[in-house]
Amino acid sequence: MSSFHLTILTPERAFFEGSAQALVFPTVDGLYGVLAGHQPELAILVEGQLSINIDGVTRQAAASDGFVTILPESVTVILQTVEWPEDIDRRRAEEARREAEEALRQRQSQQEFVLARSMLARAMVRLRVTRCASSHEPQG
Amino acid sequence: MGALQDIRHHRKVVEDTRKITRAMYLIASAKMKRAMRMHDQNERSFERTRSNIRFILESIHTPTSNPFFRPHGERTAYLVIAGDKGLCGGYNHEALRLAESTIEQTPPDKRSLFTIGHMAADHFIRKGQHPDVQYSHVIQDPTLRNAREITTELCYLFSEDALDNVYVVYTQLRNGSILTPTARRLLPVFHEDFMDAAPIETPVHGLMYHPSRFEALDMMVKHYLIGWVYSALVQAFAAEHFARMTAMYAATRNADEMLTRLNIQWGHARQAAITQELTEIVAGAEGGFRG
């Protein structure tokens, strides 16, 4: 099977870049397949499963909505999020954890900042006080 | 002996302060680098989206049906992005000063205010203009998800005809070292916004659309707006941490200078104390011989 250059991008990362033999993506009226030499087209992708055939192996990925630009030389998919299945459970779990941690940390980081700031302020006061003291009584 | 002790104490205090400023410097520089990477990554899909939109706009000759291209009245929302914290030089001050002069272009009854970052919210509350919407903590964590939420909300207000314009005031980090507060229009979008995007190389027969070019345009504009807001968030984050990094670097260097001076002073004081002691001993010994 001949191959084409496939790029899958999200604002956060380049998910896939390389040559692929086939791409199947979901559209409003069903699955849509792309092989090398497909006619140039702009298509909308709805939330669903992407299938990518890379060197004879078909891999699935979970995708958000986005769009596909099919040009003679290359195919570009731009979407918000896309994940391999093996990353999903971990990522979901991680996201949930991150959210909880985030909520905590936001509170914590604000506190830490307040702490650091007051530490800094205290240090400054000490500095000022020692300077005053040493200028008032130069000899001990 | 008192002078020696004073200097030692002074040195200790400066050392402690230096530890704090140095740690803040390191944290800020790591965060800034992360934000720059996020920005570069976003830029790729953002520019591609813009190129695609440009292509569609150039291929249609009638005004688009996309609601975000519709210019209308005067009601303007300002989204002001500043930090949650101080200790970053003039970063917050500059951004807020620009924000203040920008929002004054719209009469008070026609404008609404959205803020990101405690400093922005606090500033406007002090000035007696309570923000209509405050997004707290977003600026410490400029994720795509946060950008999506904010964009969705603004777009909803716009398409429900509650707003006519949306401007965003934030700080750009130009060439990795110049902080530039900017006010830019997010909504409505115009044809001109896309005419500087790189054109896509299209085949002679043009492109097919699936299901239609208008739906394709709607989807791309949605992605464009999210990418835009995400980029602004990430840039503001990078700028804030750049400013903090610079401020803390200067503070650390000042502390270093001060420590050098204190060390010299301490050496002198110590030497003076030894000399004095010696003089006293010698004087005492001489007195002893004579007596």
Tab-separated table of C-alpha atoms in Angstrom:
chain	number	residue	atom	x	y	z
A	1	MET	CA	0.000	0.000	0.000
A	2	SER	CA	1.317	3.417	-0.804
A	3	SER	CA	1.575	5.878	2.015
A	4	PHE	CA	1.047	9.574	2.623
A	5	HIS	CA	2.380	12.059	5.134
A	6	LEU	CA	0.086	12.437	8.123
A	7	THR	CA	0.278	15.139	10.785
A	8	ILE	CA	-2.045	15.170	13.780
A	9	LEU	CA	-1.830	18.314	15.890
A	10	THR	CA	-3.513	19.654	18.979
A	11	PRO	CA	-2.716	23.038	20.532
A	12	GLU	CA	-0.813	21.159	23.216
A	13	ARG	CA	1.292	18.747	21.207
A	14	ALA	CA	2.105	17.058	17.940
A	15	PHE	CA	0.310	13.755	18.415
A	16	PHE	CA	1.494	12.025	15.280
A	17	GLU	CA	3.842	12.902	12.463
A	18	GLY	CA	4.993	10.466	9.852
A	19	SER	CA	3.865	8.322	6.999
A	20	ALA	CA	0.648	6.355	7.217
A	21	GLN	CA	-1.205	4.100	4.828
A	22	ALA	CA	-4.751	4.840	5.825
A	23	LEU	CA	-6.752	7.153	8.050
A	24	VAL	CA	-10.370	6.642	9.033
A	25	PHE	CA	-12.174	9.360	10.936
A	26	PRO	CA	-15.773	9.966	12.024
A	27	THR	CA	-17.829	12.695	10.361
A	28	VAL	CA	-21.415	13.824	10.841
A	29	ASP	CA	-22.623	11.214	8.366
A	30	GLY	CA	-20.442	8.269	9.219
A	31	LEU	CA	-16.897	7.084	8.943
A	32	TYR	CA	-14.686	8.557	6.285
A	33	GLY	CA	-11.588	6.876	4.940
A	34	VAL	CA	-8.476	8.416	3.420
A	35	LEU	CA	-5.853	6.564	1.411
A	36	ALA	CA	-2.874	7.933	-0.469
A	37	GLY	CA	-3.989	9.860	-3.531
A	38	HIS	CA	-7.333	10.878	-2.049
A	39	GLN	CA	-8.949	13.879	-3.684
A	40	PRO	CA	-8.081	17.190	-2.008
A	41	GLU	CA	-10.674	17.980	0.595
A	42	LEU	CA	-11.494	19.824	3.802
A	43	ALA	CA	-13.567	17.733	6.164
A	44	ILE	CA	-15.011	18.153	9.611
A	45	LEU	CA	-14.328	15.577	12.214
A	46	VAL	CA	-16.761	14.847	15.022
A	47	GLU	CA	-15.880	13.337	18.394
A	48	GLY	CA	-15.058	9.682	17.939
A	49	GLN	CA	-12.440	7.166	17.009
A	50	LEU	CA	-9.584	7.749	14.623
A	51	SER	CA	-8.048	4.684	12.976
A	52	ILE	CA	-4.579	5.093	11.619
A	53	ASN	CA	-2.858	2.419	9.606
A	54	ILE	CA	0.866	2.687	10.115
A	55	ASP	CA	2.973	0.119	8.240
A	56	GLY	CA	0.160	-2.398	8.154
A	57	VAL	CA	-0.787	-2.022	11.819
A	58	THR	CA	-4.042	-0.263	12.578
A	59	ARG	CA	-4.130	1.804	15.738
A	60	GLN	CA	-7.133	3.504	17.267
A	61	ALA	CA	-7.168	6.854	19.020
A	62	ALA	CA	-9.888	8.760	20.829
A	63	ALA	CA	-10.405	12.172	19.271
A	64	SER	CA	-12.328	15.370	19.940
A	65	ASP	CA	-13.905	17.410	17.157
A	66	GLY	CA	-11.698	19.148	14.653
A	67	PHE	CA	-10.966	19.245	10.970
A	68	VAL	CA	-8.924	17.432	8.371
A	69	THR	CA	-7.115	19.046	5.457
A	70	ILE	CA	-6.410	16.551	2.710
A	71	LEU	CA	-3.903	17.835	0.161
A	72	PRO	CA	-2.097	15.841	-2.508
A	73	GLU	CA	1.134	15.767	-0.527
A	74	SER	CA	-0.084	15.598	3.005
A	75	VAL	CA	-2.973	15.101	5.375
A	76	THR	CA	-3.271	17.317	8.440
A	77	VAL	CA	-5.668	16.734	11.301
A	78	ILE	CA	-6.200	19.522	13.812
A	79	LEU	CA	-8.214	18.848	16.931
A	80	GLN	CA	-8.469	19.747	20.588
A	81	THR	CA	-7.550	16.464	22.213
A	82	VAL	CA	-6.506	13.054	20.967
A	83	GLU	CA	-5.211	10.066	22.904
A	84	TRP	CA	-4.054	6.514	22.339
A	85	PRO	CA	-6.194	4.036	24.261
A	86	GLU	CA	-3.318	3.008	26.503
A	87	ASP	CA	-2.971	6.613	27.639
A	88	ILE	CA	-6.602	7.145	28.405
A	89	ASP	CA	-7.229	5.491	31.737
A	90	ARG	CA	-4.012	6.798	33.102
A	91	ARG	CA	-4.648	10.233	31.723
A	92	ARG	CA	-8.208	10.410	32.993
A	93	ALA	CA	-7.126	9.269	36.398
A	94	GLU	CA	-4.256	11.658	36.305
A	95	GLU	CA	-6.485	14.501	35.292
A	96	ALA	CA	-8.850	13.825	38.141
A	97	ARG	CA	-5.918	13.672	40.499
A	98	ARG	CA	-4.442	16.806	39.042
A	99	GLU	CA	-7.707	18.622	39.494
A	100	ALA	CA	-7.838	17.736	43.145
A	101	GLU	CA	-4.198	18.586	43.631
A	102	GLU	CA	-4.625	21.751	41.691
A	103	ALA	CA	-7.443	22.909	43.933
A	104	LEU	CA	-5.266	22.178	46.914
A	105	ARG	CA	-2.148	23.636	45.461
A	106	GLN	CA	-3.828	26.826	44.369
A	107	ARG	CA	-4.764	27.363	47.943
A	108	GLN	CA	-1.349	26.193	49.070
A	109	SER	CA	0.620	28.176	46.550
A	110	GLN	CA	-1.218	31.320	47.513
A	111	GLN	CA	-0.372	30.543	51.115
A	112	GLU	CA	3.232	29.789	50.285
A	113	PHE	CA	3.463	33.026	48.449
A	114	VAL	CA	2.063	34.899	51.407
A	115	LEU	CA	4.566	33.040	53.592
A	116	ALA	CA	7.506	33.775	51.319
A	117	ARG	CA	6.434	37.377	51.073
A	118	SER	CA	6.211	37.780	54.811
A	119	MET	CA	9.562	36.022	55.192
A	120	LEU	CA	11.010	38.473	52.764
A	121	ALA	CA	9.366	41.374	54.551
A	122	ARG	CA	10.719	40.167	57.883
A	123	ALA	CA	14.185	39.827	56.432
A	124	MET	CA	13.933	43.362	55.083
A	125	VAL	CA	12.857	44.684	58.456
A	126	ARG	CA	15.758	42.932	60.162
A	127	LEU	CA	18.088	44.449	57.624
A	128	ARG	CA	16.736	47.918	58.158
A	129	VAL	CA	16.829	47.545	61.922
A	130	THR	CA	20.426	46.312	61.970
A	131	ARG	CA	21.494	49.119	59.682
A	132	CYS	CA	19.886	51.696	61.957
A	133	ALA	CA	21.416	50.113	65.018
A	134	SER	CA	24.923	49.986	63.537
A	135	SER	CA	24.761	53.609	62.363
A	136	HIS	CA	23.608	54.837	65.758
A	137	GLU	CA	26.297	53.122	67.725
A	138	PRO	CA	29.236	52.529	65.415
A	139	GLN	CA	31.350	50.935	68.112
A	140	GLY	CA	30.129	48.193	70.330
B	1	MET	CA	33.458	43.308	69.520
B	2	GLY	CA	29.970	44.743	68.944
B	3	ALA	CA	30.829	45.936	65.427
B	4	LEU	CA	31.932	42.436	64.474
B	5	GLN	CA	28.702	40.940	65.733
B	6	ASP	CA	26.598	43.532	63.927
B	7	ILE	CA	28.283	42.776	60.648
B	8	ARG	CA	27.913	39.050	61.140
B	9	HIS	CA	24.209	39.458	61.859
B	10	HIS	CA	23.735	41.735	58.871
B	11	ARG	CA	25.464	39.190	56.663
B	12	LYS	CA	23.221	36.410	57.894
B	13	VAL	CA	20.086	38.397	57.085
B	14	VAL	CA	21.326	39.203	53.590
B	15	GLU	CA	22.177	35.537	53.039
B	16	ASP	CA	18.661	34.492	54.060
B	17	THR	CA	17.071	37.011	51.742
B	18	ARG	CA	19.324	35.907	48.939
B	19	LYS	CA	18.176	32.314	49.391
B	20	ILE	CA	14.565	33.362	48.912
B	21	THR	CA	15.190	35.539	45.868
B	22	ARG	CA	17.433	32.919	44.297
B	23	ALA	CA	14.785	30.197	44.715
B	24	MET	CA	12.113	32.446	43.227
B	25	TYR	CA	14.424	33.191	40.316
B	26	LEU	CA	14.923	29.513	39.567
B	27	ILE	CA	11.221	28.695	39.801
B	28	ALA	CA	10.262	31.605	37.582
B	29	SER	CA	12.785	30.702	34.920
B	30	ALA	CA	11.602	27.081	34.803
B	31	LYS	CA	7.974	28.170	34.515
B	32	MET	CA	8.814	30.651	31.798
B	33	LYS	CA	10.600	28.019	29.732
B	34	ARG	CA	7.647	25.675	30.054
B	35	ALA	CA	5.268	28.393	28.903
B	36	MET	CA	7.460	29.221	25.911
B	37	ARG	CA	7.355	25.587	24.838
B	38	MET	CA	3.574	25.517	25.206
B	39	HIS	CA	3.346	28.640	23.127
B	40	ASP	CA	5.497	27.249	20.313
B	41	GLN	CA	3.442	24.100	20.228
B	42	ASN	CA	0.172	25.990	20.065
B	43	GLU	CA	1.525	28.252	17.347
B	44	ARG	CA	1.789	25.320	14.943
B	45	SER	CA	-1.840	24.263	15.008
B	46	PHE	CA	-2.983	27.864	15.347
B	47	GLU	CA	-1.174	29.003	12.185
B	48	ARG	CA	-2.465	26.006	10.246
B	49	THR	CA	-5.983	26.846	11.322
B	50	ARG	CA	-5.516	30.437	10.204
B	51	SER	CA	-4.221	29.307	6.817
B	52	ASN	CA	-7.263	27.119	6.337
B	53	ILE	CA	-9.635	29.907	7.294
B	54	ARG	CA	-7.881	32.241	4.902
B	55	PHE	CA	-8.298	29.716	2.137
B	56	ILE	CA	-12.032	29.356	2.721
B	57	LEU	CA	-12.583	33.095	3.045
B	58	GLU	CA	-10.808	33.714	-0.232
B	59	SER	CA	-12.846	31.059	-1.965
B	60	ILE	CA	-16.234	32.472	-0.992
B	61	HIS	CA	-17.430	35.735	-2.349
B	62	THR	CA	-20.527	36.346	-0.287
B	63	PRO	CA	-20.322	37.527	3.313
B	64	THR	CA	-20.007	34.549	5.609
B	65	SER	CA	-22.875	33.301	7.697
B	66	ASN	CA	-20.527	32.640	10.594
B	67	PRO	CA	-21.891	34.595	13.573
B	68	PHE	CA	-18.447	35.649	14.782
B	69	PHE	CA	-17.812	37.672	11.630
B	70	ARG	CA	-20.801	39.886	12.350
B	71	PRO	CA	-19.773	43.349	13.495
B	72	HIS	CA	-22.455	45.121	15.470
B	73	GLY	CA	-22.885	47.580	18.290
B	74	GLU	CA	-20.840	49.205	20.970
B	75	ARG	CA	-21.169	46.927	23.971
B	76	THR	CA	-17.653	45.771	24.713
B	77	ALA	CA	-16.225	43.221	27.075
B	78	TYR	CA	-12.632	43.582	28.224
B	79	LEU	CA	-10.756	40.545	29.395
B	80	VAL	CA	-7.817	41.779	31.458
B	81	ILE	CA	-5.014	39.333	32.188
B	82	ALA	CA	-2.573	40.067	35.019
B	83	GLY	CA	-0.819	37.967	37.629
B	84	ASP	CA	-1.978	36.536	40.924
B	85	LYS	CA	1.092	37.848	42.714
B	86	GLY	CA	3.466	40.757	42.884
B	87	LEU	CA	7.256	40.627	43.126
B	88	CYS	CA	7.630	40.741	39.374
B	89	GLY	CA	8.789	44.253	38.635
B	90	GLY	CA	6.458	46.396	36.577
B	91	TYR	CA	4.554	43.517	34.984
B	92	ASN	CA	1.179	43.941	36.689
B	93	HIS	CA	1.407	47.693	36.829
B	94	GLU	CA	2.076	48.124	33.121
B	95	ALA	CA	-0.636	45.706	32.051
B	96	LEU	CA	-3.206	47.312	34.336
B	97	ARG	CA	-2.315	50.806	33.246
B	98	LEU	CA	-2.938	49.854	29.641
B	99	ALA	CA	-6.145	48.074	30.656
B	100	GLU	CA	-7.405	51.172	32.396
B	101	SER	CA	-6.832	53.471	29.460
B	102	THR	CA	-8.295	50.872	27.095
B	103	ILE	CA	-11.555	50.319	28.911
B	104	GLU	CA	-12.130	54.050	29.086
B	105	GLN	CA	-12.728	54.057	25.339
B	106	THR	CA	-16.127	52.534	26.040
B	107	PRO	CA	-18.692	54.379	28.174
B	108	PRO	CA	-19.269	52.653	31.539
B	109	ASP	CA	-22.817	51.564	30.761
B	110	LYS	CA	-21.688	49.800	27.605
B	111	ARG	CA	-18.701	47.926	28.922
B	112	SER	CA	-18.192	44.833	30.956
B	113	LEU	CA	-15.064	43.653	32.643
B	114	PHE	CA	-13.628	40.157	32.875
B	115	THR	CA	-10.458	39.620	34.846
B	116	ILE	CA	-7.895	36.874	35.104
B	117	GLY	CA	-5.513	37.061	38.052
B	118	HIS	CA	-6.028	38.473	41.543
B	119	MET	CA	-3.963	41.559	40.832
B	120	ALA	CA	-6.297	42.589	38.018
B	121	ALA	CA	-9.457	41.948	40.032
B	122	ASP	CA	-8.106	43.732	43.123
B	123	HIS	CA	-6.966	46.678	41.071
B	124	PHE	CA	-10.365	47.314	39.537
B	125	ILE	CA	-12.194	46.727	42.807
B	126	ARG	CA	-9.965	49.383	44.395
B	127	LYS	CA	-10.823	51.710	41.525
B	128	GLY	CA	-14.488	51.156	42.209
B	129	GLN	CA	-15.232	49.123	39.127
B	130	HIS	CA	-16.181	45.666	40.186
B	131	PRO	CA	-15.306	43.036	37.554
B	132	ASP	CA	-18.365	41.302	36.100
B	133	VAL	CA	-16.571	38.002	35.899
B	134	GLN	CA	-13.404	36.983	37.751
B	135	TYR	CA	-11.524	33.914	36.685
B	136	SER	CA	-9.349	33.036	39.624
B	137	HIS	CA	-6.284	30.789	39.457
B	138	VAL	CA	-6.439	30.440	35.686
B	139	ILE	CA	-3.209	32.339	35.273
B	140	GLN	CA	-1.258	29.960	37.482
B	141	ASP	CA	-2.335	27.102	35.311
B	142	PRO	CA	-2.796	28.208	31.718
B	143	THR	CA	-4.160	24.955	30.305
B	144	LEU	CA	-6.005	24.400	27.086
B	145	ARG	CA	-9.001	23.384	29.130
B	146	ASN	CA	-9.134	26.710	30.906
B	147	ALA	CA	-8.756	28.504	27.589
B	148	ARG	CA	-11.613	26.457	26.177
B	149	GLU	CA	-13.899	27.300	29.074
B	150	ILE	CA	-13.228	31.016	28.848
B	151	THR	CA	-13.599	31.053	25.079
B	152	THR	CA	-16.833	29.105	25.187
B	153	GLU	CA	-18.270	31.528	27.689
B	154	LEU	CA	-17.272	34.614	25.712
B	155	CYS	CA	-18.507	33.115	22.444
B	156	TYR	CA	-21.798	32.200	24.052
B	157	LEU	CA	-22.338	35.754	25.275
B	158	PHE	CA	-21.409	37.052	21.850
B	159	SER	CA	-23.680	34.748	19.902
B	160	GLU	CA	-26.566	35.340	22.329
B	161	ASP	CA	-26.202	39.015	21.485
B	162	ALA	CA	-25.191	40.043	24.968
B	163	LEU	CA	-21.888	41.458	23.731
B	164	ASP	CA	-20.731	43.185	20.568
B	165	ASN	CA	-16.963	43.222	20.978
B	166	VAL	CA	-14.431	41.400	23.047
B	167	TYR	CA	-10.976	42.853	23.688
B	168	VAL	CA	-8.211	41.131	25.568
B	169	VAL	CA	-5.538	43.075	27.440
B	170	TYR	CA	-2.473	40.993	28.188
B	171	THR	CA	1.310	41.149	28.106
B	172	GLN	CA	3.301	39.706	25.253
B	173	LEU	CA	6.859	38.559	25.575
B	174	ARG	CA	8.547	39.723	22.386
B	175	ASN	CA	11.799	38.119	21.260
B	176	GLY	CA	11.992	36.395	24.585
B	177	SER	CA	13.025	39.544	26.398
B	178	ILE	CA	10.724	42.530	25.780
B	179	LEU	CA	7.510	42.838	27.745
B	180	THR	CA	4.821	44.505	25.680
B	181	PRO	CA	1.374	45.098	27.161
B	182	THR	CA	-1.158	44.812	24.332
B	183	ALA	CA	-4.868	45.234	23.822
B	184	ARG	CA	-6.215	43.097	20.998
B	185	ARG	CA	-9.610	42.372	19.564
B	186	LEU	CA	-10.787	38.804	19.864
B	187	LEU	CA	-14.360	39.237	18.647
B	188	PRO	CA	-15.782	39.916	16.164
B	189	VAL	CA	-13.303	38.459	13.711
B	190	PHE	CA	-12.714	40.096	10.345
B	191	HIS	CA	-11.461	38.879	6.994
B	192	GLU	CA	-8.304	40.939	7.458
B	193	ASP	CA	-7.332	38.942	10.536
B	194	PHE	CA	-6.474	35.998	8.331
B	195	MET	CA	-4.951	37.625	5.285
B	196	ASP	CA	-1.420	37.458	6.705
B	197	ALA	CA	-1.624	33.702	7.308
B	198	ALA	CA	0.559	31.489	5.150
B	199	PRO	CA	-1.463	30.383	2.116
B	200	ILE	CA	-1.982	26.657	1.714
B	201	GLU	CA	-0.781	25.071	-1.468
B	202	THR	CA	-3.956	24.019	-3.131
B	203	PRO	CA	-4.356	21.828	-6.155
B	204	VAL	CA	-5.614	23.380	-9.389
B	205	HIS	CA	-9.111	22.023	-9.031
B	206	GLY	CA	-9.543	23.460	-5.558
B	207	LEU	CA	-10.829	21.579	-2.581
B	208	MET	CA	-13.966	19.612	-1.864
B	209	TYR	CA	-15.759	20.222	1.413
B	210	HIS	CA	-17.346	17.711	3.672
B	211	PRO	CA	-20.102	18.350	4.676
B	212	SER	CA	-19.937	21.995	3.504
B	213	ARG	CA	-17.518	24.884	3.492
B	214	PHE	CA	-19.644	26.887	5.908
B	215	GLU	CA	-19.631	24.147	8.473
B	216	ALA	CA	-15.897	23.735	7.942
B	217	LEU	CA	-15.465	27.447	8.538
B	218	ASP	CA	-17.546	27.344	11.720
B	219	MET	CA	-15.408	24.550	13.099
B	220	MET	CA	-12.159	26.290	12.178
B	221	VAL	CA	-13.239	29.574	13.695
B	222	LYS	CA	-14.044	27.764	16.925
B	223	HIS	CA	-10.556	26.255	16.945
B	224	TYR	CA	-9.052	29.596	16.018
B	225	LEU	CA	-10.722	31.393	18.935
B	226	ILE	CA	-9.685	28.753	21.454
B	227	GLY	CA	-6.137	28.819	20.107
B	228	TRP	CA	-6.134	32.601	20.345
B	229	VAL	CA	-7.187	32.688	23.989
B	230	TYR	CA	-4.832	29.841	24.871
B	231	SER	CA	-1.996	31.721	23.241
B	232	ALA	CA	-2.831	34.901	25.186
B	233	LEU	CA	-2.940	32.984	28.473
B	234	VAL	CA	0.336	31.247	27.820
B	235	GLN	CA	2.043	34.435	26.702
B	236	ALA	CA	0.843	36.334	29.751
B	237	PHE	CA	2.111	33.493	31.928
B	238	ALA	CA	5.502	33.547	30.211
B	239	ALA	CA	5.687	37.332	30.505
B	240	GLU	CA	4.837	37.291	34.200
B	241	HIS	CA	7.498	34.734	34.939
B	242	PHE	CA	10.019	36.501	32.781
B	243	ALA	CA	9.383	39.685	34.762
B	244	ARG	CA	9.666	37.852	38.053
B	245	MET	CA	12.807	36.101	36.898
B	246	THR	CA	14.435	39.417	35.985
B	247	ALA	CA	13.398	41.082	39.236
B	248	MET	CA	14.636	38.190	41.334
B	249	TYR	CA	17.882	37.958	39.385
B	250	ALA	CA	18.567	41.622	40.113
B	251	ALA	CA	17.710	41.119	43.770
B	252	THR	CA	20.050	38.139	44.015
B	253	ARG	CA	22.859	40.069	42.394
B	254	ASN	CA	22.341	42.995	44.755
B	255	ALA	CA	22.537	40.598	47.662
B	256	ASP	CA	25.796	39.212	46.268
B	257	GLU	CA	27.258	42.692	46.029
B	258	MET	CA	26.148	43.475	49.533
B	259	LEU	CA	27.707	40.263	50.825
B	260	THR	CA	31.031	41.092	49.207
B	261	ARG	CA	31.003	44.494	50.834
B	262	LEU	CA	30.040	43.047	54.185
B	263	ASN	CA	32.812	40.472	53.962
B	264	ILE	CA	35.350	43.214	53.384
B	265	GLN	CA	33.913	45.231	56.254
B	266	TRP	CA	34.021	42.211	58.453
B	267	GLY	CA	37.670	41.585	57.546
B	268	HIS	CA	38.564	45.175	58.347
B	269	ALA	CA	36.699	45.127	61.628
B	270	ARG	CA	38.334	41.854	62.592
B	271	GLN	CA	41.766	43.154	61.666
B	272	ALA	CA	41.135	46.328	63.635
B	273	ALA	CA	40.077	44.297	66.645
B	274	ILE	CA	43.244	42.153	66.482
B	275	THR	CA	45.482	45.181	66.069
B	276	GLN	CA	43.859	46.837	69.025
B	277	GLU	CA	44.328	43.761	71.158
B	278	LEU	CA	47.986	43.508	70.129
B	279	THR	CA	48.550	47.180	70.865
B	280	GLU	CA	47.041	46.700	74.280
B	281	ILE	CA	49.240	43.693	75.017
B	282	VAL	CA	52.368	45.420	73.770
B	283	ALA	CA	51.512	48.553	75.717
B	284	GLY	CA	50.884	46.459	78.791
B	285	ALA	CA	54.170	44.574	78.369
B	286	GLU	CA	56.189	47.783	77.855
B	287	GLY	CA	54.560	49.285	80.925
B	288	GLY	CA	55.586	46.140	82.816
B	289	PHE	CA	59.268	46.488	81.819
B	290	ARG	CA	59.427	50.117	82.755
B	291	GLY	CA	57.723	49.534	86.024
